[in-house]
Backbone as a chain_set.jsonl record, in Angstrom:
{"seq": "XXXXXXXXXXXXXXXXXXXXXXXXXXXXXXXXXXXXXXXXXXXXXXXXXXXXXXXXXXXXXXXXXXXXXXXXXXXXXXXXXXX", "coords": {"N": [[21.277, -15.065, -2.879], [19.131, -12.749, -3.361], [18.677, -9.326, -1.952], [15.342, -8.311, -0.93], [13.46, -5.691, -1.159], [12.963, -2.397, 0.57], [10.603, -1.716, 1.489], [8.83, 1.337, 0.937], [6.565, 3.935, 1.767], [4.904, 6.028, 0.694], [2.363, 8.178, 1.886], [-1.018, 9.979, 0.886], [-2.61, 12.307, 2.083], [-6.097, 13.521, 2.862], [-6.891, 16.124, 2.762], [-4.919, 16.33, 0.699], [-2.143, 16.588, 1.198], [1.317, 15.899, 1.439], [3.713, 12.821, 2.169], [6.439, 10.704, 2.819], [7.722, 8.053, 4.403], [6.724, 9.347, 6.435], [7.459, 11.847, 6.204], [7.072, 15.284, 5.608], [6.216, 16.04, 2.536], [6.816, 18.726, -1.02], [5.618, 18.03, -4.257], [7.241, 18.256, -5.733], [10.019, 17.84, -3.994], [9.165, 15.245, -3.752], [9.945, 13.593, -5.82], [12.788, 13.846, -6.502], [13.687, 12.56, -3.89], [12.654, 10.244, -4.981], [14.108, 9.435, -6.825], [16.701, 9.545, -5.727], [16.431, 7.355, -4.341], [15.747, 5.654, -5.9], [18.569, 5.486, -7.487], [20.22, 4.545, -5.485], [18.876, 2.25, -4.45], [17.803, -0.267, -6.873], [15.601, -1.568, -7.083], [13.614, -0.667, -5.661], [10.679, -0.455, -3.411], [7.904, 1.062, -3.362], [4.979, 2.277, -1.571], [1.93, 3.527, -2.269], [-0.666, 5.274, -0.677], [-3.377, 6.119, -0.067], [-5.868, 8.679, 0.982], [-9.536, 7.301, 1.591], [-11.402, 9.216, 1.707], [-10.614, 11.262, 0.119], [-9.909, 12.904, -2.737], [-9.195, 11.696, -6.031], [-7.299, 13.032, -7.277], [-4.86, 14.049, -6.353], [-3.779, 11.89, -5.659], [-3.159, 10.338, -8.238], [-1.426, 12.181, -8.934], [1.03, 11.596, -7.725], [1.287, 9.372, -8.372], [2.277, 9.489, -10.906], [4.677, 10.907, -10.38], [6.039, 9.053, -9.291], [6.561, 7.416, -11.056], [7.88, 8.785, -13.09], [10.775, 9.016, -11.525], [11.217, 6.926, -12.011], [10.423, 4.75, -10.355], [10.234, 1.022, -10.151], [8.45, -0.775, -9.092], [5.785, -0.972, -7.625], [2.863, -0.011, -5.62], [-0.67, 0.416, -4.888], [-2.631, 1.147, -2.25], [-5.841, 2.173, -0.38], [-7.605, 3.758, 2.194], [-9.982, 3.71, 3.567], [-13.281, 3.729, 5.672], [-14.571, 2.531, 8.188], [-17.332, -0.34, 8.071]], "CA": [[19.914, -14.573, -2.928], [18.852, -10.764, -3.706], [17.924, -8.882, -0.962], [14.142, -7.717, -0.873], [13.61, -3.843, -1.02], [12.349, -2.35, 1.684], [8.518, -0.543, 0.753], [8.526, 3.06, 1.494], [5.217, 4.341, 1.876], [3.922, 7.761, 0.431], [1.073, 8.693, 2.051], [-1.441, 11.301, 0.36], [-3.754, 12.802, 3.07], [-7.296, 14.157, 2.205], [-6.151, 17.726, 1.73], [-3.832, 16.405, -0.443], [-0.574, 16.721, 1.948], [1.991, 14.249, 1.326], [4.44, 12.311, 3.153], [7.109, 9.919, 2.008], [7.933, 7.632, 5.483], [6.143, 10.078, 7.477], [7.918, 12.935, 5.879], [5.982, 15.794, 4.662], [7.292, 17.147, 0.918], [5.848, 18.447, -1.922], [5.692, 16.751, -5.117], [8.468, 18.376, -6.326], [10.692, 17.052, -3.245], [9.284, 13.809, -3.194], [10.254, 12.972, -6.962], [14.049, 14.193, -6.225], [13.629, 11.776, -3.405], [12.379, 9.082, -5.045], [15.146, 9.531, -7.945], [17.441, 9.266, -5.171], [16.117, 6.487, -3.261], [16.035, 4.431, -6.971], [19.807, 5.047, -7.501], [20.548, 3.186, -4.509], [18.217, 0.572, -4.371], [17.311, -0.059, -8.044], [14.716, -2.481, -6.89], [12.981, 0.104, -4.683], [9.498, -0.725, -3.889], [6.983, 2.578, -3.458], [3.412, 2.201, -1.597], [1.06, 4.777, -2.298], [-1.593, 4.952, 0.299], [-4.654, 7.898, -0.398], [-7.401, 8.572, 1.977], [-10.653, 6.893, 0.872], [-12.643, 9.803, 1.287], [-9.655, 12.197, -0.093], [-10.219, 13.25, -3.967], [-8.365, 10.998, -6.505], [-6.027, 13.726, -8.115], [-3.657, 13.796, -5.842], [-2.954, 10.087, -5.53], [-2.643, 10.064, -9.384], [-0.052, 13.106, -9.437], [2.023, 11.102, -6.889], [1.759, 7.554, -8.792], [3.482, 10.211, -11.84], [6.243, 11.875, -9.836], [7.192, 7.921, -8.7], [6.817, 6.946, -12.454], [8.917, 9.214, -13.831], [11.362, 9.143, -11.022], [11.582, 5.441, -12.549], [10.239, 3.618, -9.18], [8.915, 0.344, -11.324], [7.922, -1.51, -7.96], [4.848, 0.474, -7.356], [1.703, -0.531, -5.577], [-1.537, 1.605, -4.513], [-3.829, 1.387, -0.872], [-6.542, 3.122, 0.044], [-7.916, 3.855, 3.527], [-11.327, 3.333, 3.509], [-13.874, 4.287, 6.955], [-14.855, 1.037, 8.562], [-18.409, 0.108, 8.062]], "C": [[19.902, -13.051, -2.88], [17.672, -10.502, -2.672], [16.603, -8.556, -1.104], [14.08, -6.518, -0.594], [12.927, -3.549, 0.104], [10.894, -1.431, 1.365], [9.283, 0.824, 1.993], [7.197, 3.36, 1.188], [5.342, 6.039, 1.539], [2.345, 7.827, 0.816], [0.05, 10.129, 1.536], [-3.283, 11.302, 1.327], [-4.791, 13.328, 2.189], [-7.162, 15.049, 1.548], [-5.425, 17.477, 0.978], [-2.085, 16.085, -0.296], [-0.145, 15.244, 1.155], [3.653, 13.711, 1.556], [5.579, 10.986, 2.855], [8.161, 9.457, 3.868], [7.945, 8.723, 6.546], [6.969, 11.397, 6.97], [7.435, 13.847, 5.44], [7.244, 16.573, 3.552], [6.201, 17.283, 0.376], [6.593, 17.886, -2.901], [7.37, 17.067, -6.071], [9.805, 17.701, -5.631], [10.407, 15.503, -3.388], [9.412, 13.057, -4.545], [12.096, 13.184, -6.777], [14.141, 12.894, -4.741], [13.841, 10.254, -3.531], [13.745, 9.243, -6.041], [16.575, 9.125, -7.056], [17.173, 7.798, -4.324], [16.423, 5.139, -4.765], [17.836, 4.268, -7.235], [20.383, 4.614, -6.563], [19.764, 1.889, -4.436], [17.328, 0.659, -5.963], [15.982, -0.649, -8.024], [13.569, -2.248, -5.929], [11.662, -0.399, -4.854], [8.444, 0.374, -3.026], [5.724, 1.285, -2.994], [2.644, 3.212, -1.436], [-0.048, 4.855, -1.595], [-2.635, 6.632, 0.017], [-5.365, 7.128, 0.347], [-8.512, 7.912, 1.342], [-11.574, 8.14, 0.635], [-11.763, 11.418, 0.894], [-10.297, 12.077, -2.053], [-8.687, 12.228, -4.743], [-6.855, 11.754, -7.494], [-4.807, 13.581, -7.506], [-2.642, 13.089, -5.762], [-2.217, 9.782, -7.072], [-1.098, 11.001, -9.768], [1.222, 12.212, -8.835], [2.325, 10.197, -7.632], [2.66, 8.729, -10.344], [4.794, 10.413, -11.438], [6.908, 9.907, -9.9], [7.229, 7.008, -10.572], [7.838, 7.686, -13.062], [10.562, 9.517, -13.021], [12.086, 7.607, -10.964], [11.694, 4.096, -11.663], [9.269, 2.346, -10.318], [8.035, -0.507, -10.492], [7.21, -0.725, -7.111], [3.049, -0.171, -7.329], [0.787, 0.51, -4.951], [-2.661, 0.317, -3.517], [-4.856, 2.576, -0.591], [-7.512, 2.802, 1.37], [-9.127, 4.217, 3.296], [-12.183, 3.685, 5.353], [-14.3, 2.829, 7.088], [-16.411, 1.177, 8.733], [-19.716, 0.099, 9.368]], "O": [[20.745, -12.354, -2.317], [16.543, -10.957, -2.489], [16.762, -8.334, -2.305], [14.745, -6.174, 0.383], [12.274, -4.439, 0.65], [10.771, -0.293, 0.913], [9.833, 1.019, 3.077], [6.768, 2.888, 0.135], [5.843, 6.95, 2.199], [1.384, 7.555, 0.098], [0.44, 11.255, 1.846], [-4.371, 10.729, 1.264], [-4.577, 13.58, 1.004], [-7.205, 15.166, 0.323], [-5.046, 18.437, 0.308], [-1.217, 15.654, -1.055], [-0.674, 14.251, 0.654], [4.619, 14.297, 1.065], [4.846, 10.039, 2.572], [8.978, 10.209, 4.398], [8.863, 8.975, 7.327], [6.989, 12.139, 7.952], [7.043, 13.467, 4.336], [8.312, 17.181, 3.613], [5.117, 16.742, 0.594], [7.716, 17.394, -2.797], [8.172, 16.385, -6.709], [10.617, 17.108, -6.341], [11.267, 14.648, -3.178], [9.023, 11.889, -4.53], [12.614, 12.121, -7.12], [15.163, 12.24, -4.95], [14.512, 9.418, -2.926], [14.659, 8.939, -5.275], [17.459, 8.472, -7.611], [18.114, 7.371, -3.656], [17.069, 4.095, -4.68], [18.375, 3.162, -7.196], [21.446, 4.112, -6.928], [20.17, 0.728, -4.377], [16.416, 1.458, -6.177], [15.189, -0.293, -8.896], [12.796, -3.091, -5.474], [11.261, -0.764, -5.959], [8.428, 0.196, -1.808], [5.48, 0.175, -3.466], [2.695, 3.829, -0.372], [-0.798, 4.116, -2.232], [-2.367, 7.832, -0.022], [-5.571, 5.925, 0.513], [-8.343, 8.015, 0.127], [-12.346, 8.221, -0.321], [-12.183, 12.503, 1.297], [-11.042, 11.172, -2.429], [-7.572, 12.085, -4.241], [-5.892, 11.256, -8.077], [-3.825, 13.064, -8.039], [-1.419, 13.227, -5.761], [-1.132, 9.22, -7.219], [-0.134, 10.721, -10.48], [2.288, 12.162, -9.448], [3.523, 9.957, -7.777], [3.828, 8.415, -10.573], [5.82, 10.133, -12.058], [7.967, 9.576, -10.433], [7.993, 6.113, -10.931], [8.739, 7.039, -13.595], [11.45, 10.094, -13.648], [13.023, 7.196, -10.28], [12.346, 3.059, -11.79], [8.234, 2.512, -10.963], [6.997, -0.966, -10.969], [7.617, -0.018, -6.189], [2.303, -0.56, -8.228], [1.34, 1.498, -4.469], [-3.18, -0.755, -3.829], [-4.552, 3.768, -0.616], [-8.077, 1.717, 1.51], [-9.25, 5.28, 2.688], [-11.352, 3.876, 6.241], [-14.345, 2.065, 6.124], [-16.943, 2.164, 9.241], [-20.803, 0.636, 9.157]]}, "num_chains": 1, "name": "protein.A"}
């Protein structure tokens, strides 16, 4: 049986910050990251988590960097205010 990847989480804060298992990089680090994190685990699986009340650019630059850093196991959360 084939192991299950382990999710790494990128978080992209309001301002924009962003964090790759609580790590802060920018986007330039956290594609060199992910590039590294895919040649070991080819089967890597990326969760992208943006603020709800954060602006949507950010989240989209991030879901790029992990696209072209060739993460293909790639899901998106968003943190929402409770009502």
């Amino acid at each position: 049986l084939a192991e299950t990847p382990r999710e790494r989480a990128v978080e992209v804060a309001r301002d924009g910050a962003i964090r790759l298992d609580g790590t802060p990089l920018s986007l330039t680090d956290l594609e060199a990251r992910l590039r590294d994190l895919r040649a070991r685990e080819p089967r890597a699986a990326v969760i992208v988590r943006g603020d709800g009340q954060g602006t949507y650019q950010p989240v989209a630059e991030v879901m790029n960097v992990c696209r072209r850093a060739g993460i293909a196991n790639l899901a998106m959360a968003v943190r929402t205010r409770p009502d």
